[in-house]
CSV table of C-alpha atoms in Angstrom, one decimal:
chain,number,residue,atom,x,y,z
A,1274,MET,CA,-34.1,-75.1,-9.5
A,1275,LYS,CA,-34.9,-71.5,-8.5
A,1276,ASP,CA,-36.6,-70.9,-5.2
A,1277,ILE,CA,-39.9,-69.4,-6.1
A,1278,SER,CA,-41.0,-68.7,-2.6
A,1279,ALA,CA,-38.0,-66.4,-1.9
A,1280,THR,CA,-38.6,-64.5,-5.1
A,1281,SER,CA,-42.2,-63.9,-4.4
A,1282,TYR,CA,-41.4,-62.8,-0.9
A,1283,ARG,CA,-39.0,-60.1,-2.2
A,1284,SER,CA,-41.4,-58.9,-4.8
A,1285,SER,CA,-44.2,-58.6,-2.2
A,1286,ARG,CA,-41.9,-56.8,0.2
A,1287,ASN,CA,-40.7,-54.3,-2.5
A,1288,ALA,CA,-44.3,-53.5,-3.3
A,1289,ALA,CA,-45.1,-52.9,0.3
A,1290,TYR,CA,-41.9,-50.9,1.0
A,1291,PRO,CA,-40.9,-49.1,-2.2
A,1292,LYS,CA,-37.2,-48.1,-2.4
A,1293,LYS,CA,-36.6,-44.4,-2.1
A,1294,ARG,CA,-34.4,-42.7,-4.7
A,1295,PRO,CA,-31.4,-40.8,-3.3
A,1296,SER,CA,-31.8,-37.0,-3.4
A,1297,PRO,CA,-29.3,-35.4,-5.9
A,1298,SER,CA,-28.6,-32.7,-3.3
A,1299,GLY,CA,-27.7,-35.2,-0.5
A,1300,ILE,CA,-29.7,-36.1,2.5
A,1301,SER,CA,-32.6,-33.7,3.0
A,1302,LYS,CA,-34.8,-33.5,6.0
A,1303,HIS,CA,-38.4,-32.3,6.0
A,1304,HIS,CA,-38.7,-29.2,8.2
A,1305,LYS,CA,-42.1,-28.2,9.5
A,1306,THR,CA,-43.1,-24.7,8.6
A,1307,SER,CA,-43.5,-22.4,11.5
A,1308,PRO,CA,-47.1,-21.5,12.5
A,1309,LEU,CA,-46.1,-17.9,12.1
A,1310,GLY,CA,-45.2,-18.4,8.5
A,1311,PRO,CA,-41.9,-17.9,6.7
A,1312,PRO,CA,-39.3,-15.6,8.3
A,1313,PRO,CA,-39.6,-12.0,7.2
A,1314,VAL,CA,-37.4,-11.0,4.3
A,1315,THR,CA,-35.2,-8.0,5.1
A,1316,ARG,CA,-35.9,-5.3,2.6
A,1317,ARG,CA,-33.0,-3.2,1.3
A,1318,THR,CA,-33.3,0.5,0.9
A,1319,PRO,CA,-32.8,1.8,-2.7
A,1320,TYR,CA,-29.5,3.5,-1.7
A,1321,SER,CA,-28.0,0.3,-0.2
A,1322,ALA,CA,-29.1,-1.8,-3.1
A,1323,LYS,CA,-27.6,0.6,-5.6
A,1324,ALA,CA,-24.3,0.7,-3.6
A,1325,ALA,CA,-24.1,-3.0,-3.5
A,1326,MET,CA,-24.8,-3.3,-7.2
A,1327,LEU,CA,-22.1,-0.7,-8.0
A,1328,GLN,CA,-19.6,-2.5,-5.8
A,1329,GLN,CA,-20.3,-5.8,-7.5
A,1330,ARG,CA,-19.9,-4.2,-11.0
A,1331,GLN,CA,-16.7,-2.6,-9.9
A,1332,ARG,CA,-15.3,-5.9,-8.7
A,1333,GLN,CA,-16.3,-7.6,-11.9
A,1334,ALA,CA,-14.5,-4.9,-13.9
A,1335,GLN,CA,-11.4,-5.5,-11.8
A,1336,ILE,CA,-11.4,-9.2,-12.4
A,1337,THR,CA,-12.0,-8.7,-16.1
A,1338,ALA,CA,-9.1,-6.2,-16.3
A,1339,LEU,CA,-6.8,-8.6,-14.6
A,1340,ARG,CA,-7.8,-11.5,-16.8
A,1341,ARG,CA,-7.3,-9.4,-19.9
A,1342,GLN,CA,-3.7,-8.9,-18.8
A,1343,GLY,CA,-3.2,-12.5,-18.0
A,1344,ILE,CA,-3.4,-12.1,-14.2
A,1345,PHE,CA,-5.5,-14.6,-12.4
A,1346,LEU,CA,-5.3,-13.5,-8.8
A,1347,GLU,CA,-7.5,-15.4,-6.4
A,1348,GLU,CA,-8.7,-13.3,-3.5
A,1349,GLU,CA,-7.9,-15.9,-0.8
A,1350,TYR,CA,-4.2,-16.1,-1.9
A,1351,ARG,CA,-3.8,-12.3,-2.5
A,1352,GLU,CA,-1.9,-11.5,0.7
A,1353,ASP,CA,0.3,-14.6,0.3
A,1354,ILE,CA,1.2,-13.6,-3.3
A,1355,ARG,CA,2.0,-10.1,-2.2
A,1356,PHE,CA,4.2,-11.3,0.6
A,1357,TYR,CA,6.1,-13.6,-1.8
A,1358,MET,CA,6.5,-10.8,-4.3
A,1359,HIS,CA,8.0,-8.6,-1.6
A,1360,GLU,CA,10.4,-11.4,-0.6
A,1361,MET,CA,11.5,-12.0,-4.2
A,1362,GLU,CA,12.1,-8.4,-5.0
A,1363,ARG,CA,14.4,-8.1,-2.1
A,1364,TYR,CA,16.2,-11.3,-3.1
A,1365,THR,CA,16.7,-10.1,-6.8
A,1366,MET,CA,17.8,-6.6,-6.1
A,1367,SER,CA,21.1,-5.3,-7.7
A,1368,SER,CA,23.8,-3.2,-6.0
A,1369,SER,CA,24.7,0.2,-7.3
A,1370,GLN,CA,27.8,0.2,-5.1
A,1371,SER,CA,29.1,-2.9,-6.8
A,1372,MET,CA,28.4,-1.4,-10.2
A,1373,ASP,CA,30.4,1.6,-9.3
A,1374,GLN,CA,33.5,-0.6,-9.1
A,1375,GLN,CA,33.5,-1.5,-12.8
A,1376,PRO,CA,36.8,-0.7,-14.4
A,1377,GLU,CA,35.5,0.5,-17.8
A,1378,ILE,CA,31.7,0.9,-17.6
A,1379,ARG,CA,30.5,4.3,-16.5
A,1380,TRP,CA,27.0,5.5,-15.6
A,1381,HIS,CA,26.8,7.9,-18.6
A,1382,MET,CA,26.9,4.8,-20.8
A,1383,ARG,CA,23.7,3.4,-19.2
A,1384,PRO,CA,21.2,5.6,-21.0
A,1385,CYS,CA,22.7,4.5,-24.4
A,1386,LEU,CA,22.2,0.8,-23.6
A,1387,VAL,CA,18.7,1.4,-22.2
A,1388,ASP,CA,17.7,3.5,-25.2
A,1389,PHE,CA,18.9,0.6,-27.5
A,1390,LEU,CA,17.0,-2.0,-25.5
A,1391,VAL,CA,13.8,0.2,-25.5
A,1392,GLU,CA,13.9,0.4,-29.3
A,1393,ILE,CA,14.4,-3.4,-29.7
A,1394,HIS,CA,11.6,-4.0,-27.2
A,1395,PHE,CA,9.2,-1.7,-29.0
A,1396,THR,CA,10.2,-3.1,-32.4
A,1397,PHE,CA,9.3,-6.7,-31.5
A,1398,ARG,CA,6.2,-5.7,-29.6
A,1399,LEU,CA,7.3,-7.5,-26.4
A,1400,ARG,CA,5.4,-7.3,-23.1
A,1401,PRO,CA,6.2,-4.5,-20.7
A,1402,GLU,CA,7.5,-6.9,-18.1
A,1403,THR,CA,10.2,-8.1,-20.5
A,1404,LEU,CA,11.9,-4.7,-20.5
A,1405,TYR,CA,12.1,-4.4,-16.7
A,1406,LEU,CA,13.2,-8.0,-16.3
A,1407,THR,CA,15.9,-7.3,-19.0
A,1408,LEU,CA,17.4,-4.4,-17.0
A,1409,ASN,CA,17.2,-6.3,-13.8
A,1410,ILE,CA,19.2,-9.2,-15.3
A,1411,VAL,CA,21.8,-6.7,-16.7
A,1412,ASP,CA,22.1,-4.9,-13.3
A,1413,ARG,CA,22.5,-8.2,-11.4
A,1414,TYR,CA,25.1,-9.5,-13.9
A,1415,VAL,CA,27.1,-6.2,-13.8
A,1416,SER,CA,26.9,-6.2,-10.0
A,1417,ARG,CA,28.8,-9.6,-9.9
A,1418,ARG,CA,31.0,-9.7,-13.0
A,1419,ILE,CA,33.5,-7.4,-14.6
A,1420,VAL,CA,32.1,-6.3,-17.9
A,1421,TYR,CA,34.1,-4.5,-20.6
A,1422,ILE,CA,32.8,-1.9,-22.9
A,1423,LYS,CA,33.0,-4.1,-25.9
A,1424,HIS,CA,30.7,-6.7,-24.2
A,1425,TYR,CA,28.2,-4.3,-22.7
A,1426,GLN,CA,25.8,-4.4,-25.7
A,1427,LEU,CA,26.2,-8.2,-25.9
A,1428,VAL,CA,25.1,-8.5,-22.2
A,1429,GLY,CA,22.1,-6.3,-22.9
A,1430,CYS,CA,21.0,-8.4,-25.9
A,1431,ALA,CA,21.5,-11.7,-24.1
A,1432,ALA,CA,19.5,-10.4,-21.1
A,1433,LEU,CA,16.7,-9.3,-23.5
A,1434,TRP,CA,16.7,-12.7,-25.1
A,1435,ILE,CA,16.4,-14.5,-21.7
A,1436,ALA,CA,13.7,-12.2,-20.5
A,1437,ALA,CA,11.7,-12.6,-23.8
A,1438,LYS,CA,11.9,-16.4,-23.5
A,1439,PHE,CA,10.7,-16.1,-19.9
A,1440,GLU,CA,7.9,-13.6,-20.3
A,1441,ASP,CA,6.7,-13.5,-23.9
A,1442,ALA,CA,5.1,-15.9,-26.4
A,1443,LYS,CA,7.3,-18.1,-28.5
A,1444,GLU,CA,6.5,-16.3,-31.8
A,1445,ARG,CA,7.6,-12.9,-30.4
A,1446,VAL,CA,11.0,-14.0,-29.1
A,1447,PRO,CA,13.8,-12.6,-31.4
A,1448,THR,CA,16.1,-15.2,-33.0
A,1449,VAL,CA,19.8,-15.2,-32.8
A,1450,GLN,CA,20.1,-14.2,-36.4
A,1451,GLU,CA,17.9,-11.1,-35.7
A,1452,LEU,CA,19.9,-10.1,-32.7
A,1453,ALA,CA,23.1,-10.4,-34.7
A,1454,GLN,CA,21.6,-8.3,-37.5
A,1455,ILE,CA,20.5,-5.6,-35.0
A,1456,CYS,CA,24.0,-5.4,-33.6
A,1457,ARG,CA,25.3,-5.1,-37.2
A,1458,ASP,CA,27.2,-8.3,-37.0
A,1459,THR,CA,29.5,-7.0,-34.3
A,1460,TYR,CA,29.1,-10.3,-32.5
A,1461,ASP,CA,28.9,-13.9,-33.8
A,1462,GLU,CA,25.8,-15.9,-33.3
A,1463,SER,CA,27.7,-18.2,-31.0
A,1464,ALA,CA,28.6,-15.3,-28.8
A,1465,PHE,CA,24.9,-14.7,-27.9
A,1466,ILE,CA,24.4,-18.4,-26.9
A,1467,GLN,CA,27.6,-18.4,-24.9
A,1468,MET,CA,26.7,-15.1,-23.1
A,1469,GLU,CA,23.2,-16.4,-22.4
A,1470,GLY,CA,24.6,-19.4,-20.5
A,1471,HIS,CA,27.1,-17.3,-18.6
A,1472,VAL,CA,24.5,-14.8,-17.5
A,1473,LEU,CA,22.1,-17.5,-16.3
A,1474,GLN,CA,24.9,-19.1,-14.3
A,1475,THR,CA,25.8,-15.8,-12.7
A,1476,ILE,CA,22.3,-14.9,-11.6
A,1477,GLN,CA,21.8,-18.6,-10.5
A,1478,TRP,CA,18.9,-19.1,-12.9
A,1479,THR,CA,16.7,-16.9,-10.8
A,1480,LEU,CA,14.3,-15.2,-13.2
A,1481,GLY,CA,11.2,-14.8,-11.0
A,1482,HIS,CA,11.7,-11.0,-10.4
A,1483,PRO,CA,8.5,-9.1,-9.6
A,1484,THR,CA,8.9,-6.2,-11.9
A,1485,ALA,CA,7.5,-2.7,-11.5
A,1486,GLU,CA,5.0,-3.4,-14.3
A,1487,ALA,CA,3.6,-6.3,-12.3
A,1488,TRP,CA,3.2,-4.2,-9.2
A,1489,LEU,CA,1.6,-1.4,-11.2
A,1490,ARG,CA,-1.0,-3.8,-12.6
A,1491,LEU,CA,-2.0,-4.9,-9.1
A,1492,MET,CA,-2.1,-1.3,-7.8
A,1493,CYS,CA,-4.2,-0.1,-10.7
A,1494,CYS,CA,-6.8,-2.8,-10.1
A,1495,GLU,CA,-7.0,-2.5,-6.3
A,1496,PRO,CA,-9.0,-1.0,-4.7
A,1497,SER,CA,-10.4,0.6,-7.8
A,1498,VAL,CA,-9.5,0.4,-11.5
A,1499,GLU,CA,-7.6,3.5,-12.6
A,1500,GLU,CA,-8.1,5.1,-16.0
A,1501,GLU,CA,-6.0,4.2,-19.0
A,1502,LYS,CA,-4.4,7.6,-19.2
A,1503,VAL,CA,-3.2,7.4,-15.6
A,1504,GLN,CA,-1.8,3.9,-16.2
A,1505,HIS,CA,0.0,5.1,-19.4
A,1506,VAL,CA,1.5,8.1,-17.6
A,1507,ALA,CA,2.7,5.9,-14.8
A,1508,ARG,CA,4.3,3.5,-17.3
A,1509,PHE,CA,6.1,6.4,-18.9
A,1510,LEU,CA,7.4,7.6,-15.6
A,1511,MET,CA,8.5,4.1,-14.6
A,1512,GLU,CA,10.5,3.7,-17.8
A,1513,ILE,CA,12.3,7.0,-17.1
A,1514,THR,CA,13.6,5.5,-13.9
A,1515,LEU,CA,15.4,2.8,-15.9
A,1516,PHE,CA,17.8,5.3,-17.3
A,1517,HIS,CA,19.3,6.8,-14.0
A,1518,ARG,CA,21.4,5.5,-11.2
A,1519,GLU,CA,19.5,7.1,-8.3
A,1520,PHE,CA,16.5,4.8,-8.8
A,1521,ILE,CA,18.4,1.4,-8.7
A,1522,LYS,CA,18.4,1.3,-4.9
A,1523,TYR,CA,14.6,1.3,-4.7
A,1524,PRO,CA,12.5,-1.8,-4.9
A,1525,PRO,CA,10.1,-2.2,-7.8
A,1526,SER,CA,7.0,-1.9,-5.6
A,1527,SER,CA,8.1,1.5,-4.4
A,1528,ILE,CA,9.0,2.6,-8.0
A,1529,ALA,CA,5.5,1.6,-9.1
A,1530,LEU,CA,3.8,3.3,-6.2
A,1531,GLY,CA,5.8,6.5,-6.8
A,1532,ALA,CA,5.1,6.6,-10.5
A,1533,LEU,CA,1.4,6.0,-9.8
A,1534,THR,CA,1.3,8.7,-7.2
A,1535,LEU,CA,2.9,11.3,-9.6
A,1536,ALA,CA,0.6,10.2,-12.4
A,1537,LEU,CA,-2.5,10.6,-10.3
A,1538,PHE,CA,-1.3,14.1,-9.4
A,1539,LEU,CA,-0.5,15.1,-13.0
A,1540,CYS,CA,-3.9,13.8,-14.2
A,1541,GLY,CA,-5.7,15.6,-11.4
A,1542,LYS,CA,-7.1,12.4,-9.8
A,1543,PRO,CA,-7.4,11.8,-6.1
A,1544,ARG,CA,-4.2,10.4,-4.6
A,1545,ARG,CA,-3.9,7.4,-2.3
A,1546,ILE,CA,-2.7,9.3,0.7
A,1547,PHE,CA,-2.8,6.4,3.1
A,1548,GLU,CA,-0.8,4.1,0.8
A,1549,GLU,CA,2.1,6.6,0.3
A,1550,THR,CA,5.3,5.8,2.1
A,1551,GLU,CA,8.3,8.0,2.7
A,1552,GLU,CA,10.3,5.9,0.2
A,1553,CYS,CA,7.5,6.5,-2.4
A,1554,LEU,CA,7.6,10.2,-1.8
A,1555,GLU,CA,11.4,10.2,-2.2
A,1556,ILE,CA,10.9,8.6,-5.7
A,1557,VAL,CA,8.3,11.2,-6.5
A,1558,ASP,CA,10.6,14.0,-5.6
A,1559,CYS,CA,13.5,12.6,-7.6
A,1560,LEU,CA,11.2,12.2,-10.7
A,1561,ASP,CA,9.7,15.6,-10.2
A,1562,ASN,CA,13.1,17.4,-9.9
A,1563,ARG,CA,14.6,15.5,-12.8
A,1564,LEU,CA,11.6,16.3,-15.1
A,1565,ALA,CA,11.6,20.0,-14.0
A,1566,LYS,CA,15.3,20.5,-14.7
A,1567,HIS,CA,16.0,18.1,-17.6
A,1568,VAL,CA,12.7,17.6,-19.3
A,1569,ASN,CA,14.3,18.4,-22.7
A,1570,ASP,CA,17.0,15.7,-22.1
A,1571,LEU,CA,14.6,12.8,-22.1
A,1572,SER,CA,15.3,9.9,-24.4
A,1573,GLU,CA,13.9,10.6,-27.9
A,1574,THR,CA,13.1,6.9,-28.4
A,1575,LEU,CA,11.1,6.8,-25.1
A,1576,VAL,CA,9.2,10.1,-25.9
A,1577,LYS,CA,8.4,8.9,-29.4
A,1578,LYS,CA,7.2,5.6,-28.0
A,1579,TYR,CA,4.7,7.2,-25.6
A,1580,SER,CA,3.6,9.9,-28.0
A,1581,TYR,CA,1.3,7.5,-29.8
A,1582,ALA,CA,-2.5,7.6,-29.2
A,1583,PHE,CA,-2.2,3.9,-28.1
A,1584,TYR,CA,-0.4,5.2,-24.9
A,1585,SER,CA,-2.8,8.2,-24.6
A,1586,LYS,CA,0.0,10.5,-25.7
A,1587,ALA,CA,1.5,10.3,-22.2
A,1588,ALA,CA,4.9,11.7,-23.1
A,1589,THR,CA,3.4,14.8,-24.7
A,1590,PHE,CA,1.2,15.4,-21.7
A,1591,VAL,CA,4.0,15.1,-19.2
A,1592,VAL,CA,6.5,17.2,-21.2
A,1593,GLN,CA,4.0,20.0,-21.7
A,1594,TYR,CA,3.1,20.0,-18.0
A,1595,TYR,CA,6.7,20.5,-17.0
A,1596,LEU,CA,7.5,23.0,-19.8
A,1597,GLN,CA,4.7,25.1,-18.4
A,1598,GLY,CA,6.4,25.2,-15.0
A,1599,GLY,CA,4.2,22.6,-13.2
A,1600,ARG,CA,5.6,20.9,-10.1
A,1601,PHE,CA,4.5,18.2,-7.7
A,1602,VAL,CA,3.0,19.5,-4.4
A,1603,ARG,CA,3.1,17.4,-1.3
A,1604,GLN,CA,0.0,17.3,0.9
A,1605,SER,CA,1.5,18.2,4.2
A,1606,PHE,CA,-1.5,17.3,6.4
A,1607,ILE,CA,-5.0,15.8,6.1
A,1608,SER,CA,-7.8,18.2,7.0
A,1609,LEU,CA,-9.9,16.7,9.8
A,1610,PRO,CA,-13.1,18.1,11.3
A,1611,MET,CA,-12.6,20.5,14.2
A,1612,THR,CA,-13.6,19.4,17.7
A,1613,PRO,CA,-16.4,21.6,19.1
A,1614,THR,CA,-15.3,23.8,22.0
A,1615,ARG,CA,-17.1,24.0,25.3
A,1616,PRO,CA,-18.9,27.3,26.0
A,1617,SER,CA,-17.4,29.6,28.5
A,1618,MET,CA,-18.4,28.9,32.1
A,1619,SER,CA,-20.2,31.2,34.4
A,1620,GLY,CA,-18.6,32.6,37.6
A,1621,ALA,CA,-17.5,29.7,39.8
A,1622,SER,CA,-18.4,29.9,43.5
A,1623,THR,CA,-15.5,27.7,44.5
A,1624,PRO,CA,-11.9,27.8,43.3
A,1625,MET,CA,-10.7,24.9,41.1
A,1626,SER,CA,-8.2,22.4,42.5
A,1627,ALA,CA,-5.8,20.2,40.6
A,1628,THR,CA,-8.2,17.3,40.8
A,1629,THR,CA,-11.1,19.2,39.4
A,1630,SER,CA,-12.4,17.7,36.1
A,1631,ILE,CA,-14.5,19.1,33.3
A,1632,SER,CA,-17.5,17.3,34.7
A,1633,ASP,CA,-17.1,19.3,38.0
A,1634,LEU,CA,-17.4,22.5,36.0
A,1635,SER,CA,-20.8,21.7,34.6
A,1636,ASP,CA,-24.0,23.5,35.7
A,1637,ASP,CA,-25.8,20.3,36.7
A,1638,PHE,CA,-24.2,19.9,40.1
A,1639,PRO,CA,-22.7,22.3,42.7
A,1640,LEU,CA,-18.9,22.7,42.7
A,1641,THR,CA,-17.2,20.6,45.3
A,1642,PRO,CA,-15.1,22.5,47.9
A,1643,THR,CA,-11.5,21.5,48.3
A,1644,SER,CA,-10.0,19.9,51.3
A,1645,PRO,CA,-7.5,21.6,53.6
A,1646,SER,CA,-3.8,20.6,53.5
A,1647,SER,CA,-3.8,18.7,56.9
A,1648,PHE,CA,-3.3,15.0,56.4
A,1649,SER,CA,-4.1,12.2,58.9
A,1650,PRO,CA,-2.5,8.8,58.8
A,1651,GLU,CA,-5.9,7.4,59.9
A,1652,PRO,CA,-8.5,9.3,57.9
A,1653,PHE,CA,-11.5,7.7,59.7
A,1654,SER,CA,-10.2,8.5,63.2
A,1655,ASN,CA,-11.8,11.5,64.9
A,1656,SER,CA,-8.9,12.0,67.3
A,1657,PHE,CA,-6.6,13.2,64.5
A,1658,LEU,CA,-9.1,15.6,63.0
A,1659,SER,CA,-8.4,19.2,63.4
A,1660,GLU,CA,-11.1,21.8,64.2
A,1661,ASP,CA,-10.8,23.3,60.7
A,1662,ASP,CA,-11.2,20.1,58.9
A,1663,LYS,CA,-14.8,20.7,58.1
A,1664,GLU,CA,-15.0,18.2,55.3
A,1665,ASN,CA,-14.3,15.1,57.5
A,1666,LEU,CA,-16.3,16.1,60.6
A,1667,PRO,CA,-19.7,14.5,61.1
A,1668,THR,CA,-21.9,17.5,60.5
A,1669,THR,CA,-25.2,18.0,59.0
A,1670,PHE,CA,-24.0,20.6,56.5
A,1671,GLU,CA,-25.9,20.6,53.2
A,1672,PRO,CA,-24.5,22.6,50.2
A,1673,VAL,CA,-26.8,25.3,48.9
A,1674,ILE,CA,-26.9,25.8,45.1
A,1675,ASN,CA,-26.3,29.5,44.4
A,1676,LYS,CA,-25.0,30.1,40.9
A,1677,GLN,CA,-25.2,33.9,41.2
A,1678,ARG,CA,-23.0,33.9,44.3
A,1679,THR,CA,-20.1,36.4,44.0
A,1680,GLU,CA,-18.9,37.0,47.6
A,1681,VAL,CA,-15.5,35.9,48.7
A,1682,PRO,CA,-15.5,32.2,49.9
A,1683,PRO,CA,-14.5,31.4,53.5
A,1684,ASP,CA,-10.9,30.5,54.4
A,1685,HIS,CA,-11.4,26.8,54.7
A,1686,PHE,CA,-12.6,26.7,51.0
A,1687,LEU,CA,-9.5,28.4,49.7
A,1688,PRO,CA,-7.0,26.1,47.9
A,1689,HIS,CA,-4.3,24.6,50.0
A,1690,ASP,CA,-0.6,24.4,49.3
A,1691,PHE,CA,-0.8,21.4,46.9
A,1692,VAL,CA,-3.2,23.1,44.5
A,1693,ALA,CA,-1.5,24.5,41.4
A,1694,PHE,CA,-3.5,25.9,38.5
A,1695,GLY,CA,-2.7,24.3,35.2
A,1696,ARG,CA,-0.7,21.5,36.8
A,1697,PRO,CA,0.7,19.0,34.3
A,1698,ALA,CA,0.1,15.3,34.5
A,1699,LEU,CA,1.3,13.6,37.7
A,1700,HIS,CA,4.5,11.5,37.4
A,1701,HIS,CA,3.8,9.3,40.5
A,1702,LEU,CA,0.7,7.5,39.3
A,1703,ASN,CA,0.7,4.9,42.1
A,1704,GLY,CA,0.8,7.4,45.0
A,1705,SER,CA,-1.7,9.8,46.3
A,1706,PRO,CA,-1.0,13.4,45.3
A,1707,ARG,CA,-1.8,14.7,48.7
A,1708,MET,CA,0.7,12.3,50.3
A,1709,THR,CA,3.3,13.5,47.9
A,1710,ALA,CA,2.6,17.1,48.9
A,1711,VAL,CA,2.9,16.4,52.6
A,1712,SER,CA,6.0,14.3,52.3
């Protein structure tokens, strides 16, 4: 039988002490309002409010631009990601010295292969990172293996196939049949599969190479978003570096920064002076000299690719600039505001010693007379004081301020042997200058 007394006791207690519902925002305490009222709200000036709003809009535009390009870079991990990218680019660098030792392949053959890969890359509408990763895979493979001329094109197609699988969507990756057809059936379909495995084993399956395109996207979104024309000109300049040997020794981050620096200069935009390194300026000089001397020798495929309006006609703009004799100009120094000079001093009543500072030359206080050259081992003993040592004698002499005084000062105010006008900084910082003079 149910205990009615216990049930009635619980119901009466619940009525007397109603159960409180938990707050959805956690435990909240009731704070008494101050008798002075709520704290005053700091009001912003219109200028600061507008600056904060523009900064917020700029940051949102940067995040939107990154997300459109498939980059989700969290701010708290930004420095760690950059550090890892710098490590990976050093680890995945190729060696031009090792490539020099190839028995059959020569450097004049490289532009032909790059031109072929650029055409395939543009035909299949692959991502820009795919092209840079393709050339990195080719260079690393050629740095470690002997490659004959008849297999050079096969290595390039296999590297493009690997890079497209790693970077691009599945529907954009070319098939083996398409690669064999592009090579005009020079190689069997099985040759591409066999070369793919051999290349991956040679580079130890390391495909996480931070390309120059990846670095350029980060640089164009930080600290401010660059214009599309600047980005397209920088991409055109970066693809020029793929054709030539002198750019292989530079890391992708320096290639991207150098191309961006030259693109900003060509487009008349303010440069990032404080980000430019010596390596970056070397790349800019190499690009500038090559374009100034061999602008007519650029790849026709590359120029045609970047002559479309989709790329802001970057190739046409750069070629016309150098055909008109334009050159890159280094900014040798940064103009800083001049330090104001002190006005000329009136006639001094006392000669200046080596220990006289600028504050001693001001008109607020009288000039301090110098001490004679006699030195005492016990400076506070009267027995060692000479008769001419007027400075240390207990006298009631009080200096008289007379700024218009022009007569010759007495002998005991003249500089002693230690005084040298325009003396450089002392070398013995721990010793007394007067002790050094006596010794």
